[in-house]
Coordinates of C-alpha atoms and ligand atoms in Angstrom, one line a residue:
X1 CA 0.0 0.0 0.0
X2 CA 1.1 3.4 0.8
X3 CA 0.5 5.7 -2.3
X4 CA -3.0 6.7 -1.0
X5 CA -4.2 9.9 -0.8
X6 CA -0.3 11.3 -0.4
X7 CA 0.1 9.3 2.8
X8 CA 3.8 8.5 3.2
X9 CA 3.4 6.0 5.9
X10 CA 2.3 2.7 3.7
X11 CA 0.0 0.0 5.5
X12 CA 2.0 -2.4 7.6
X13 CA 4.9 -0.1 8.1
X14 CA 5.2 -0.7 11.4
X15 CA 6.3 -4.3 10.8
X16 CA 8.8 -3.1 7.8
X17 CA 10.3 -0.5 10.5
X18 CA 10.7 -3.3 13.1
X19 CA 12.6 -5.0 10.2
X20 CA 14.7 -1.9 9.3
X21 CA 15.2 -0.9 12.4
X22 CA 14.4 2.3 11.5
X23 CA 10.9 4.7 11.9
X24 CA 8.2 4.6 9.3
X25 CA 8.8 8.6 8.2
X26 CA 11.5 10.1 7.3
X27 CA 10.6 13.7 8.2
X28 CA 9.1 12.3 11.1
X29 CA 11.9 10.1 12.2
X30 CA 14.2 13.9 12.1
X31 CA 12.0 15.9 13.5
X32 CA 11.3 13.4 16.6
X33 CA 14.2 11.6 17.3
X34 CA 12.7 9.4 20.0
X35 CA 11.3 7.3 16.3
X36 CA 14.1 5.5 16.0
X37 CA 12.6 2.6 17.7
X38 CA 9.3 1.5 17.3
X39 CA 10.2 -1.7 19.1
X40 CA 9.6 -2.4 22.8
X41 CA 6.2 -0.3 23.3
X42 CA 5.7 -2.5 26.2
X43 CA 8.7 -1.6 27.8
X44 CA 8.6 2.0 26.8
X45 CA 5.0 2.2 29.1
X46 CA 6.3 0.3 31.8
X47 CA 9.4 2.5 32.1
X48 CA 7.0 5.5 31.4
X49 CA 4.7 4.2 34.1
X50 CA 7.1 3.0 36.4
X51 CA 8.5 7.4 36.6
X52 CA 5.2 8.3 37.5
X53 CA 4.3 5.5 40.2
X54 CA 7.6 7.1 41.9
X55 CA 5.7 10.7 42.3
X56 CA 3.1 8.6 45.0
X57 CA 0.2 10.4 43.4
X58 CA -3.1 8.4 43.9
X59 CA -3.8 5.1 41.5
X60 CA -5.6 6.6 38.9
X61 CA -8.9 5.0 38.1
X62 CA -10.2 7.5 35.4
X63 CA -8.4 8.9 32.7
X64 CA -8.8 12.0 30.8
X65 CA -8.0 13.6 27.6
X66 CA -8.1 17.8 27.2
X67 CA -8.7 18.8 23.9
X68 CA -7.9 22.5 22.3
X69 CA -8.3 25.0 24.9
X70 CA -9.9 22.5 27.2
X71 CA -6.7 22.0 29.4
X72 CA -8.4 24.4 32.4
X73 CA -9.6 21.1 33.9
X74 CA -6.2 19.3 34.7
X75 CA -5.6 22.3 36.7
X76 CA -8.2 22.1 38.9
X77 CA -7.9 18.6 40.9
X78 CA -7.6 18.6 44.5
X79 CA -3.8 17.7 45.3
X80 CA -2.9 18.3 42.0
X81 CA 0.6 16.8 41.1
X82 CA 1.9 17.7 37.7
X83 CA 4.1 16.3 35.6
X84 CA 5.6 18.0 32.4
X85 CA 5.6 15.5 29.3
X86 CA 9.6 16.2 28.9
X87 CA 10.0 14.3 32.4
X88 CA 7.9 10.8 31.3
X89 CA 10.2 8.4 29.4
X90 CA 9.1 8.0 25.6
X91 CA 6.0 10.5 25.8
X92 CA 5.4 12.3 22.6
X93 CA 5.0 16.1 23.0
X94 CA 2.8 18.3 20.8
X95 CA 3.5 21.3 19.3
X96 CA 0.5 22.7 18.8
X97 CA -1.1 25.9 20.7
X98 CA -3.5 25.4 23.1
X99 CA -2.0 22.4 24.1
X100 CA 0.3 22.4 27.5
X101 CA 1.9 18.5 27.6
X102 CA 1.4 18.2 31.3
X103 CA 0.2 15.0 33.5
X104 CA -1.9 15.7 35.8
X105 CA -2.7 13.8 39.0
X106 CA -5.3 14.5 41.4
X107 CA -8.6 13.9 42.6
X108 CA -12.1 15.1 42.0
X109 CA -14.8 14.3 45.1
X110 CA -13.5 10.7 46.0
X111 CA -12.2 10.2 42.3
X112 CA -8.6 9.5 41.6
X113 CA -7.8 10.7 37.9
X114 CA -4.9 11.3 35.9
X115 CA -5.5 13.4 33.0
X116 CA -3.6 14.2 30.0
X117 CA -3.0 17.7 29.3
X118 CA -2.5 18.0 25.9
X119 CA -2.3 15.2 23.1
X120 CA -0.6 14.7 20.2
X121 CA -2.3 14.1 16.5
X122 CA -1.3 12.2 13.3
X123 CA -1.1 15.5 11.1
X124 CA 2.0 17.0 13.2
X125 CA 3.6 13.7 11.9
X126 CA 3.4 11.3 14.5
X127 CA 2.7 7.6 13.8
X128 CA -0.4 6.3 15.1
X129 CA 1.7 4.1 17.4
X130 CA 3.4 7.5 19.4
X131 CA 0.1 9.4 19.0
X132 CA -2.3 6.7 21.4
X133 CA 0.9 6.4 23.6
X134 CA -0.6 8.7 26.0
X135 CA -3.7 6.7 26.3
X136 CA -2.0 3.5 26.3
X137 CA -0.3 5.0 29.8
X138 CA -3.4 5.8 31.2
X139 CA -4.3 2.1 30.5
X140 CA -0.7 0.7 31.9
X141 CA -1.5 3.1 35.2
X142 CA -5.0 1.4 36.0
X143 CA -7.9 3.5 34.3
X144 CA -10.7 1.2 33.5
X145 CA -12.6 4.2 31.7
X146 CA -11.1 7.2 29.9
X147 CA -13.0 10.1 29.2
X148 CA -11.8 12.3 26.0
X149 CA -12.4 15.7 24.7
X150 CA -11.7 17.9 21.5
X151 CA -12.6 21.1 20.2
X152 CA -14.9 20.4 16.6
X153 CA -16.5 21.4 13.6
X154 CA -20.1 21.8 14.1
X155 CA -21.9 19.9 11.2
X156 CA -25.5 19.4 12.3
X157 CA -27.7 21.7 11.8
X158 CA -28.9 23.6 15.5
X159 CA -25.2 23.5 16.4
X160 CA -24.0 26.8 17.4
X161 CA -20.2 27.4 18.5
X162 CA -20.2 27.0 22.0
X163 CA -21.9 23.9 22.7
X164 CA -21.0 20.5 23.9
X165 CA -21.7 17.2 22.5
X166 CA -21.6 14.1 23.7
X167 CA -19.8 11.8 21.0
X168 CA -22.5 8.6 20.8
X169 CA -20.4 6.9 17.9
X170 CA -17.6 7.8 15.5
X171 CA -16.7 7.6 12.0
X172 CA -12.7 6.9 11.2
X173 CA -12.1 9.1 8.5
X174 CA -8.1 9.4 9.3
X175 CA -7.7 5.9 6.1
X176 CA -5.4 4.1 9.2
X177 CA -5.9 2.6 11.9
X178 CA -3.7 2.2 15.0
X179 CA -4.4 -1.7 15.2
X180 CA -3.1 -2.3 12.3
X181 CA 0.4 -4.3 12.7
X182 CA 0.8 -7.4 15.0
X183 CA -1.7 -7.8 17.6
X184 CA -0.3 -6.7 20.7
X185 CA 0.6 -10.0 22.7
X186 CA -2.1 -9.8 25.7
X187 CA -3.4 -6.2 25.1
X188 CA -7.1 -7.5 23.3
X189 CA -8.6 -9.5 20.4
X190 CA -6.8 -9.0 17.0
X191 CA -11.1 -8.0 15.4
X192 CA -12.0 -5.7 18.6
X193 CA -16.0 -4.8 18.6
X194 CA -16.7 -2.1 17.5
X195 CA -20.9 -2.1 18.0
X196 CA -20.7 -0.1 21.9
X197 CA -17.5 1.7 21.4
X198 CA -18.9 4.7 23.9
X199 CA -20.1 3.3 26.5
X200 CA -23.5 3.7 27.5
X201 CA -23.3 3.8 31.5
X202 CA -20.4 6.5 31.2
X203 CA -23.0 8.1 28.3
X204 CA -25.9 8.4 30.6
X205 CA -23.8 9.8 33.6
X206 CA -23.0 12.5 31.2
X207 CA -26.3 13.1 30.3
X208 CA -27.4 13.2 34.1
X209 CA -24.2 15.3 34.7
X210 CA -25.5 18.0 32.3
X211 CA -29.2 17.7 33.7
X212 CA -28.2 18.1 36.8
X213 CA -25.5 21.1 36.1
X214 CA -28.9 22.5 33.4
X215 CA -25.9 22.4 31.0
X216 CA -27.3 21.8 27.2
X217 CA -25.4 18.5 26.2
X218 CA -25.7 17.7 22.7
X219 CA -25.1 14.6 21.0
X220 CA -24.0 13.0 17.9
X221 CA -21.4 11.3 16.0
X222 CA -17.4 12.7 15.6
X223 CA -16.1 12.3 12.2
X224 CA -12.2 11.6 12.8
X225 CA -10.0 13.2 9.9
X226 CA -6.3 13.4 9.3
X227 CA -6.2 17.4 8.6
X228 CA -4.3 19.5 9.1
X229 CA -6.0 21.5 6.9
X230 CA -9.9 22.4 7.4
X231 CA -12.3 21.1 5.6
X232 CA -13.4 22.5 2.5
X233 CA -17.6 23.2 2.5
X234 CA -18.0 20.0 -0.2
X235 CA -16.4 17.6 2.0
X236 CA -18.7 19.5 5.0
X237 CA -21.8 18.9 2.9
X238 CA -20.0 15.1 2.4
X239 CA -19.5 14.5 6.2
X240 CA -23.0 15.7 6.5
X241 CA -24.7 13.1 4.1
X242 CA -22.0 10.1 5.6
X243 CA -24.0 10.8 8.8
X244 CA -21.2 12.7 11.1
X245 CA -22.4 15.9 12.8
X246 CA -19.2 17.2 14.0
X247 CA -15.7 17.2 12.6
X248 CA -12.5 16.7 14.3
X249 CA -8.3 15.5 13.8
X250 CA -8.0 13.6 17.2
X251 CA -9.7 11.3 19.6
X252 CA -10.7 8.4 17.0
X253 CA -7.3 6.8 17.3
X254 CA -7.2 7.0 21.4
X255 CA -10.7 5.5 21.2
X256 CA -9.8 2.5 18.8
X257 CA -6.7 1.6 21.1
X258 CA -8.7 2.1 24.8
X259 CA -11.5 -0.4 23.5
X260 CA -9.4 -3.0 22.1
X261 CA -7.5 -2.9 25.6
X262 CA -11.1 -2.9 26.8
X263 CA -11.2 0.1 29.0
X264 CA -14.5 1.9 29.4
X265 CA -15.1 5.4 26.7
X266 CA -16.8 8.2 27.1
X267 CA -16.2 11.3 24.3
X268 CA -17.1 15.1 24.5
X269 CA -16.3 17.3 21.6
X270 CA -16.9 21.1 22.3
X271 CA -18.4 22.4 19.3
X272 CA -16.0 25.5 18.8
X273 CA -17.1 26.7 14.7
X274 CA -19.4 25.7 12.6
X275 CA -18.3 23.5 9.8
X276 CA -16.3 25.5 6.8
X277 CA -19.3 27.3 4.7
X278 CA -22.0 26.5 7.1
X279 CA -21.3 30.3 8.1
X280 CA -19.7 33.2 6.7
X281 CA -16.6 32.8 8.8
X282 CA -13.4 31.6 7.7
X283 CA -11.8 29.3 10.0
X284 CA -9.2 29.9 12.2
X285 CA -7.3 27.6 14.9
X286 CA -7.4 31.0 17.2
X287 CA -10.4 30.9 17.0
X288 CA -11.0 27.7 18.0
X289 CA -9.3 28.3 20.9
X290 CA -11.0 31.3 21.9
X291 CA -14.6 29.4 21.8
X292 CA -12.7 26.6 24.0
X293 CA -12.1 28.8 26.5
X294 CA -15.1 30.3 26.7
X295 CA -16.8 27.2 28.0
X296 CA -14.2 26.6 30.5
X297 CA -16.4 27.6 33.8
X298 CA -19.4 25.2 32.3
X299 CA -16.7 22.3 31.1
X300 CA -14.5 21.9 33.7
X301 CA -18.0 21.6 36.0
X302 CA -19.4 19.6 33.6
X303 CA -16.3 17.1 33.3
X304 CA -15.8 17.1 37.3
X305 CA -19.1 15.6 37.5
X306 CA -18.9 13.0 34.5
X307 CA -15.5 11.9 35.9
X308 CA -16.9 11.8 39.7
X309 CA -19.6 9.1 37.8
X310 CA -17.0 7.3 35.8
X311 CA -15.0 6.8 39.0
X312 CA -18.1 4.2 40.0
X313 CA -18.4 2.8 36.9
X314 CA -14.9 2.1 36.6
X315 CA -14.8 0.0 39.4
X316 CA -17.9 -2.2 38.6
X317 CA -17.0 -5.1 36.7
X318 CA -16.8 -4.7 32.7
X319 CA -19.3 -6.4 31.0
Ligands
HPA1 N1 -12.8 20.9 11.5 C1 -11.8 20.1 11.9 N2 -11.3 20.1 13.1 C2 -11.7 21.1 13.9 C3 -12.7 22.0 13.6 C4 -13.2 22.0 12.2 O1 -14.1 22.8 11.8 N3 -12.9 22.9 14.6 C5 -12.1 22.4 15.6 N4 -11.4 21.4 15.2

């Protein structure tokens, strides 16, 4: 494979690398030297665990993901102990603005969390492998459900920038898939299920969350693509008729990894635009960020709550 759509990282490449010894992408490989070795992921999450057991933070049992300008929330758990990407073995770091790369430890009500500041996405040039490492380590540490959020591209019509949505299902858009390769010895079936990928417990304790907090929770599917340019209003229209009503670059390839290992998902996008040329407005990642922000106060209230109900969920048995 490899010659689709401009992609430079062909199908299977992480078993050629292993062969060569070498990473999958040349600009990749200079731009992040820790690509030399795709080998020993196993090892590279023990060691990375193994640093952060030593800070005597709190087990983790829920796990989180901050999106674009969502990041407010990490920042806000009781006992907070933080820890900069740069000082966890073999974590990728992002380069994008908006997103800090800190781990941050802590607990919300009884809940013990560790949530991810900041991720990394395919289209800065990271292989799918380095971009779900971050969830993977949230797995390794003991979270039995991970709660993520992104900033999206409002496609269904009522959206208005501002709002949250409650991703119910997805559609992987990115043409790869983080699976793809040798089944990872002990980590989950090599054909993972696909029919419940959000869960529905961690669904409805988002829904009673927002009830509760009288937040307005949307919902719908999350259309995961590769970007990292913005769609253009045909492909909106496109997304539209495939069924997706909201549009992201993230969170599809965290999910695909967390329910193979079979950990518990729940997914939150903030809506932060509409899609290209469903309004006059050219889009623009500041203001994306701007919009994120703005729902901070609501969001982080909002997510305290959900992860406060996940914490009980995590610790019944999986089904
Ligand atoms: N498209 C893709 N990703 C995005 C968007 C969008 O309109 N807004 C925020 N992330």
């Amino acid at each position: 494979g490899g010659a689709k759509g401009g992609r430079t990282r062909p199908r299977g490449a992480r078993t050629i690398a292993r062969a060569l010894g070498v990473g999958a992408r040349e600009s990749a490989l200079s731009r992040h030297p820790e690509f030399a070795s795709l080998r020993g992921m196993a090892s590279d999450l023990v060691e990375a665990a193994a640093r952060i057991r030593a800070l005597a933070a709190p087990v983790p049992q829920v796990g989180v993901v901050l999106g674009s300008g969502l990041g407010a929330f990490g920042d806000s758990l009781t006992g907070l102990v933080k820890l900069p990407y740069s000082e966890i073995p073999h974590m990728p770091e992002s380069s994008v603005v908006g997103h800090a790369g800190n781990l941050c430890l802590g607990t919300v009500g009884e809940a013990r969390v560790a949530c991810l500041q900041g991720r990394v996405h395919v289209y800065e040039g990271h292989a799918l492998e380095r971009v779900t490492f971050g969830v993977r380590l949230l797995a390794e540490l003991g979270c039995r459900a991970v709660l993520l959020t992104n900033a999206a591209g409002g496609i269904k019509a009522g959206f208005s920038p501002g709002d949250l949505m409650l991703i119910v299902d997805h559609l992987n858009l990115m043409g790869d898939n983080p699976l793809v390769g040798p089944n990872e010895a002990g980590a989950g079936p090599r054909f993972p299920d696909m029919t419940r990928t959000y869960d529905l417990e961690l669904a409805e304790a988002a829904r009673a969350a927002a009830r509760e907090l009288r937040v307005k929770l949307q919902e719908g599917v999350y259309a995961g693509l590769l970007g990292p340019s913005y769609e253009t209003p045909a492909e909106i229209r496109m997304l539209r008729t495939l069924g997706a009503d909201a549009v992201g670059m993230s969170t599809v390839p965290e999910v695909l990894v967390l329910r193979h290992r079979g950990v518990r998902v729940g997914a939150m996008s903030c809506i932060t635009n509409l899609g290209a040329g469903l309004s006059d407005a050219l889009l623009d990642h500041s203001e994306v960020e701007e919009t994120a922000k703005k729902t901070r106060t609501t969001f982080t209230a909002l997510l305290g709550k959900w992860v406060e109900a996940a914490a009980h969920i995590a610790s019944a048995e999986q089904k």
